[in-house]
PDB file of C-alpha atoms in Angstrom:
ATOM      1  CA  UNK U   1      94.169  97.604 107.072  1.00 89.00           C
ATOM      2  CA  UNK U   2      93.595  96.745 103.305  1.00 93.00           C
ATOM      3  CA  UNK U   3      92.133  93.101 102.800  1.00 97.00           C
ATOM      4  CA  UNK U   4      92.510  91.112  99.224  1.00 98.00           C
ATOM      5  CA  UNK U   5      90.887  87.622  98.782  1.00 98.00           C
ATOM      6  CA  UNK U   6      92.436  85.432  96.577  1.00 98.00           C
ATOM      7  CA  UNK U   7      91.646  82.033  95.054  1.00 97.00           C
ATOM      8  CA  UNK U   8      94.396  79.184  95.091  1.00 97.00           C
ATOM      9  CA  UNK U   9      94.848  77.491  91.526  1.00 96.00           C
ATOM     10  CA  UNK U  10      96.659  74.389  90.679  1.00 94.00           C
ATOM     11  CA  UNK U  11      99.523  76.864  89.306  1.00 95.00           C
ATOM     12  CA  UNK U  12     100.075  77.912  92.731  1.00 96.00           C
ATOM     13  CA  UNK U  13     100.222  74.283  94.188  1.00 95.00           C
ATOM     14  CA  UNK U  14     103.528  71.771  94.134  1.00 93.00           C
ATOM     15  CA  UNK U  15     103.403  68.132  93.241  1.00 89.00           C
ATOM     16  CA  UNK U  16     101.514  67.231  97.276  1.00 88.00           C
ATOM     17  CA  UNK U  17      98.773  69.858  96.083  1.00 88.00           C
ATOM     18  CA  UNK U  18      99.811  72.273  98.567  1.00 94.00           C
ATOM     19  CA  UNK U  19     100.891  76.307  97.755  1.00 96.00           C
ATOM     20  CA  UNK U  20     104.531  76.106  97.016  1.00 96.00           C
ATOM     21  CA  UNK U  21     106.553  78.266  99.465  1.00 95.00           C
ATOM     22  CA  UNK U  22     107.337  80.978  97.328  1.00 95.00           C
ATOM     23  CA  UNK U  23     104.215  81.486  95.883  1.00 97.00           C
ATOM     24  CA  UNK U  24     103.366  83.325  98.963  1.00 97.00           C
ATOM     25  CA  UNK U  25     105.907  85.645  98.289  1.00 97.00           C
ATOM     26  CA  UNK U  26     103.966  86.787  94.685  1.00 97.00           C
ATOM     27  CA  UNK U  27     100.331  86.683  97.349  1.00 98.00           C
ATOM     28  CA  UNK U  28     101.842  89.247  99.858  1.00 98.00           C
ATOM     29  CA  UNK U  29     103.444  91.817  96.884  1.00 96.00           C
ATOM     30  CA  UNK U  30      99.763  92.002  95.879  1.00 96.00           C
ATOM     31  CA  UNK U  31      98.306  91.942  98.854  1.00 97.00           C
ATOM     32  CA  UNK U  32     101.210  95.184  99.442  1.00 95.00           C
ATOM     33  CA  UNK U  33      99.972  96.406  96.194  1.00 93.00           C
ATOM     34  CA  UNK U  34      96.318  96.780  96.589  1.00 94.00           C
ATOM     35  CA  UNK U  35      96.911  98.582 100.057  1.00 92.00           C
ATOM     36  CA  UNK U  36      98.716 101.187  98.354  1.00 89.00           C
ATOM     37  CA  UNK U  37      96.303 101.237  95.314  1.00 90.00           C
ATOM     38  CA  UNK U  38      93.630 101.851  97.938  1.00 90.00           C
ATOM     39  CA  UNK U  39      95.353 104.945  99.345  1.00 85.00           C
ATOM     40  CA  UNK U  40      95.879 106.371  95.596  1.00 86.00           C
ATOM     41  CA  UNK U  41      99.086 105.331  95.335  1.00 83.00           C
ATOM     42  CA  UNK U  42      99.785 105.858  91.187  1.00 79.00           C
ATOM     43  CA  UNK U  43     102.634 102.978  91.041  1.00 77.00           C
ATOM     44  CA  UNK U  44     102.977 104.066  87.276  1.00 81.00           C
ATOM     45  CA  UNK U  45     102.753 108.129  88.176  1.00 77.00           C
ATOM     46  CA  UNK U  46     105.724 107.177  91.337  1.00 74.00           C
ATOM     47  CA  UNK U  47     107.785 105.676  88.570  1.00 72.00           C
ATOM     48  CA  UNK U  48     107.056 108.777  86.127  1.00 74.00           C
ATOM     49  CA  UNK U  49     107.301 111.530  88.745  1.00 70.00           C
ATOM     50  CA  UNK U  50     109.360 114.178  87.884  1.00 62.00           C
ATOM     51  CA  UNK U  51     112.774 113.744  89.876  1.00 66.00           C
ATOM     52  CA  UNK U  52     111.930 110.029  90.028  1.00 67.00           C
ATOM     53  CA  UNK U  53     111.844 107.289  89.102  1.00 78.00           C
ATOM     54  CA  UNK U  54     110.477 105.677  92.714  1.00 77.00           C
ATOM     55  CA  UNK U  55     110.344 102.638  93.364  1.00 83.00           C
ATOM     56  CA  UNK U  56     109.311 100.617  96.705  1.00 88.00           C
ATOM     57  CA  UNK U  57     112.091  97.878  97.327  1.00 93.00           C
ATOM     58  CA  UNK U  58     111.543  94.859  99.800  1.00 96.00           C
ATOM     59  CA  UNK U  59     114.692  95.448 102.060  1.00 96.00           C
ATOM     60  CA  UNK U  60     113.643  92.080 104.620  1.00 98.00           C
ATOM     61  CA  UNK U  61     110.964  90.351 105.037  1.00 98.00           C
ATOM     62  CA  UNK U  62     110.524  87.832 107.629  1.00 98.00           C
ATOM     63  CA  UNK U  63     108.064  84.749 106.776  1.00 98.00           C
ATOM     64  CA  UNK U  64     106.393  82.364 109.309  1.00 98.00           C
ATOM     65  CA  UNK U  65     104.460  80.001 107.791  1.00 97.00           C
ATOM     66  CA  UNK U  66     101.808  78.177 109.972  1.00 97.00           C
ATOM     67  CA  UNK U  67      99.737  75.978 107.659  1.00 97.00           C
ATOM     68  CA  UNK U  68      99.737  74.956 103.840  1.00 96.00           C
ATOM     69  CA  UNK U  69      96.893  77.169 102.183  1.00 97.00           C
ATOM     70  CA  UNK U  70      95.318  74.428  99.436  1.00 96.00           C
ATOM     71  CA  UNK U  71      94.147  74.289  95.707  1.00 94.00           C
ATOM     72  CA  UNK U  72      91.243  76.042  95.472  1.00 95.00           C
ATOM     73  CA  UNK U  73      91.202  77.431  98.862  1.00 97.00           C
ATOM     74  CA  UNK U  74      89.511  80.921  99.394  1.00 98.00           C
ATOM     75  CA  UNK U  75      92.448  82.764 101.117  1.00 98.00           C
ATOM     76  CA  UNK U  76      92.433  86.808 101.952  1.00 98.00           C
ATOM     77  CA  UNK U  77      95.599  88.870 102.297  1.00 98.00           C
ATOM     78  CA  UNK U  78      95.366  90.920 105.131  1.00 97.00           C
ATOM     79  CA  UNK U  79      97.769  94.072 104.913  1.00 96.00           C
ATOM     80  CA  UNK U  80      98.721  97.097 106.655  1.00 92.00           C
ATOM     81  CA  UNK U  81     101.649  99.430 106.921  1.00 93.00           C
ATOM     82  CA  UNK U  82     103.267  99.107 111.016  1.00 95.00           C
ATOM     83  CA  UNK U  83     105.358 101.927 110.646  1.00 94.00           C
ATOM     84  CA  UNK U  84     106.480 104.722 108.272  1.00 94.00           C
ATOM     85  CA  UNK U  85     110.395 106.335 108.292  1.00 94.00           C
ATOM     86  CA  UNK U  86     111.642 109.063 106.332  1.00 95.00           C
ATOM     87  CA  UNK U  87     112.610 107.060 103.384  1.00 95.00           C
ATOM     88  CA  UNK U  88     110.865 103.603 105.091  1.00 96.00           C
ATOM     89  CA  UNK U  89     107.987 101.685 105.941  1.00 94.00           C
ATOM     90  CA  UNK U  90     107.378  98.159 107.766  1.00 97.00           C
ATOM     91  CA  UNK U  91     104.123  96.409 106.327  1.00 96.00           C
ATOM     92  CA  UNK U  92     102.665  93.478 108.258  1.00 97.00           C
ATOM     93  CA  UNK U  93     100.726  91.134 106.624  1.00 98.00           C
ATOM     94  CA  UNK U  94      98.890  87.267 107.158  1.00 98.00           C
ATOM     95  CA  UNK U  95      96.983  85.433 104.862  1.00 98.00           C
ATOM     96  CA  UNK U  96      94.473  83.459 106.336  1.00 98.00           C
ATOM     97  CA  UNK U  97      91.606  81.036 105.116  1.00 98.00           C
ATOM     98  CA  UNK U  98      89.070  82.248 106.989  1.00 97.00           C
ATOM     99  CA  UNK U  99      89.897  82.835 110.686  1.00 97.00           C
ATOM    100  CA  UNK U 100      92.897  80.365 110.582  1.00 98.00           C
ATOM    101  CA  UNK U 101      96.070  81.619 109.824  1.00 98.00           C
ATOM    102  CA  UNK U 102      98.261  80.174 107.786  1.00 98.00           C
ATOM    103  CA  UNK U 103     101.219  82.811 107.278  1.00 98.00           C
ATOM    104  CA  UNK U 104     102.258  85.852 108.494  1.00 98.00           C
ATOM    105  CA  UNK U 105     105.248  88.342 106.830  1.00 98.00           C
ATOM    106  CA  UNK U 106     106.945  91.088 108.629  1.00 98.00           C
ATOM    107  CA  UNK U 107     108.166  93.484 105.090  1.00 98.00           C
ATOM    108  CA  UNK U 108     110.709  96.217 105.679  1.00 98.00           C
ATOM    109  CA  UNK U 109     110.502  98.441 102.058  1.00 96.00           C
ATOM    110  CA  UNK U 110     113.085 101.413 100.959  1.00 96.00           C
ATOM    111  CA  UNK U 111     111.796 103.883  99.010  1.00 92.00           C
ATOM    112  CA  UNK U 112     114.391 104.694  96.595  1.00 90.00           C
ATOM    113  CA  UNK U 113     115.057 107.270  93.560  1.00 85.00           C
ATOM    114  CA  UNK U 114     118.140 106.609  91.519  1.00 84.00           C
ATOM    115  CA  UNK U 115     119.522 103.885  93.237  1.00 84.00           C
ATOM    116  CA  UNK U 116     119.507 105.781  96.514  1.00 90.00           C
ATOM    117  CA  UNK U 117     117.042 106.348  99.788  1.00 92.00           C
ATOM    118  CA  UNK U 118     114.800 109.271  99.044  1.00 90.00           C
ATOM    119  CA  UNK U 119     112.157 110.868 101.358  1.00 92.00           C
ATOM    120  CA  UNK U 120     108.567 110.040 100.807  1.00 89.00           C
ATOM    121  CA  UNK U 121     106.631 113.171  99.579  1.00 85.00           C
ATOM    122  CA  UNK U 122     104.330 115.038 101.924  1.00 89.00           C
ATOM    123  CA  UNK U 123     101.378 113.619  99.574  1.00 86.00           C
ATOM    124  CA  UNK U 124     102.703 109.947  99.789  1.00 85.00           C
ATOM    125  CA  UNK U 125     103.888 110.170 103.663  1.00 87.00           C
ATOM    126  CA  UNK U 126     100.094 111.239 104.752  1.00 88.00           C
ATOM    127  CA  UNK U 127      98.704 108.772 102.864  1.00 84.00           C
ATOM    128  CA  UNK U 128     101.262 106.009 104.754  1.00 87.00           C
ATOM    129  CA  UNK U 129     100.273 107.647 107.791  1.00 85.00           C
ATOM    130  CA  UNK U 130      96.605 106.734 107.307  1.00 79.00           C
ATOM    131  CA  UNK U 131      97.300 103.291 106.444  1.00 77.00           C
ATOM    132  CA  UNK U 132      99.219 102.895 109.981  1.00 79.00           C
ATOM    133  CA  UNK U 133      96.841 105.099 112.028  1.00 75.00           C
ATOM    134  CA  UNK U 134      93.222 104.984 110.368  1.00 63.00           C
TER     135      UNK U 134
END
């Protein structure tokens, strides 16, 4: 499990001070981000790669939001990768202000090359595998 901690600015907030709903969205792709920065995953180098480029597209995500996270709140993005396909992985993630939780995200992501599915590379599958199994 990777684990980002994030502040909440007024940018982040609507007009009742509270972190608009889709701002959450932009907290977990970071939060999805850093976990795979963590394992050495080159974002730049997948999009480079020879045969490429890769890219990691959100296919679902499911959102369940429990309680408003507020300006200036401390808040940490918990992440970690549920299960790994040929071509596939399901990321879970919550962000929580300290023990409470205030939302939860259930991400399915394709990996693609040239519009199309493509199998992750022993390198990049092992790495996955970690993140589910440590």
């Amino acid at each position: 499990m990777n684990t980002l901690p994030l502040r909440i600015y007024y940018e982040d907030t609507d007009f009742s001070g509270f972190v608009y709903h889709a701002r959450y969205l932009h907290f977990f792709e970071r939060g999805r981000t850093e976990a795979l920065r963590a394992l050495g995953v080159d974002h730049r180098a997948l999009f480079e790669a020879e045969g490429g480029p890769f890219f990691f597209v959100v296919r679902r995500m499911e959102i369940d939001f429990r309680s408003p996270a507020r300006m200036d709140d401390v808040v940490t993005v918990e992440t970690h990768v549920a299960e790994v396909g040929a071509a596939s992985l399901v990321m879970m993630q919550k962000l929580l202000r300290g023990e409470a939780l205030l939302c939860s995200a259930r991400v399915e992501i394709a990996h693609l090359a040239g519009g199309k599915p493509r199998k992750f590379g022993a390198d990049l599958r092992s790495r996955l595998d970690f993140l589910a199994n440590p």
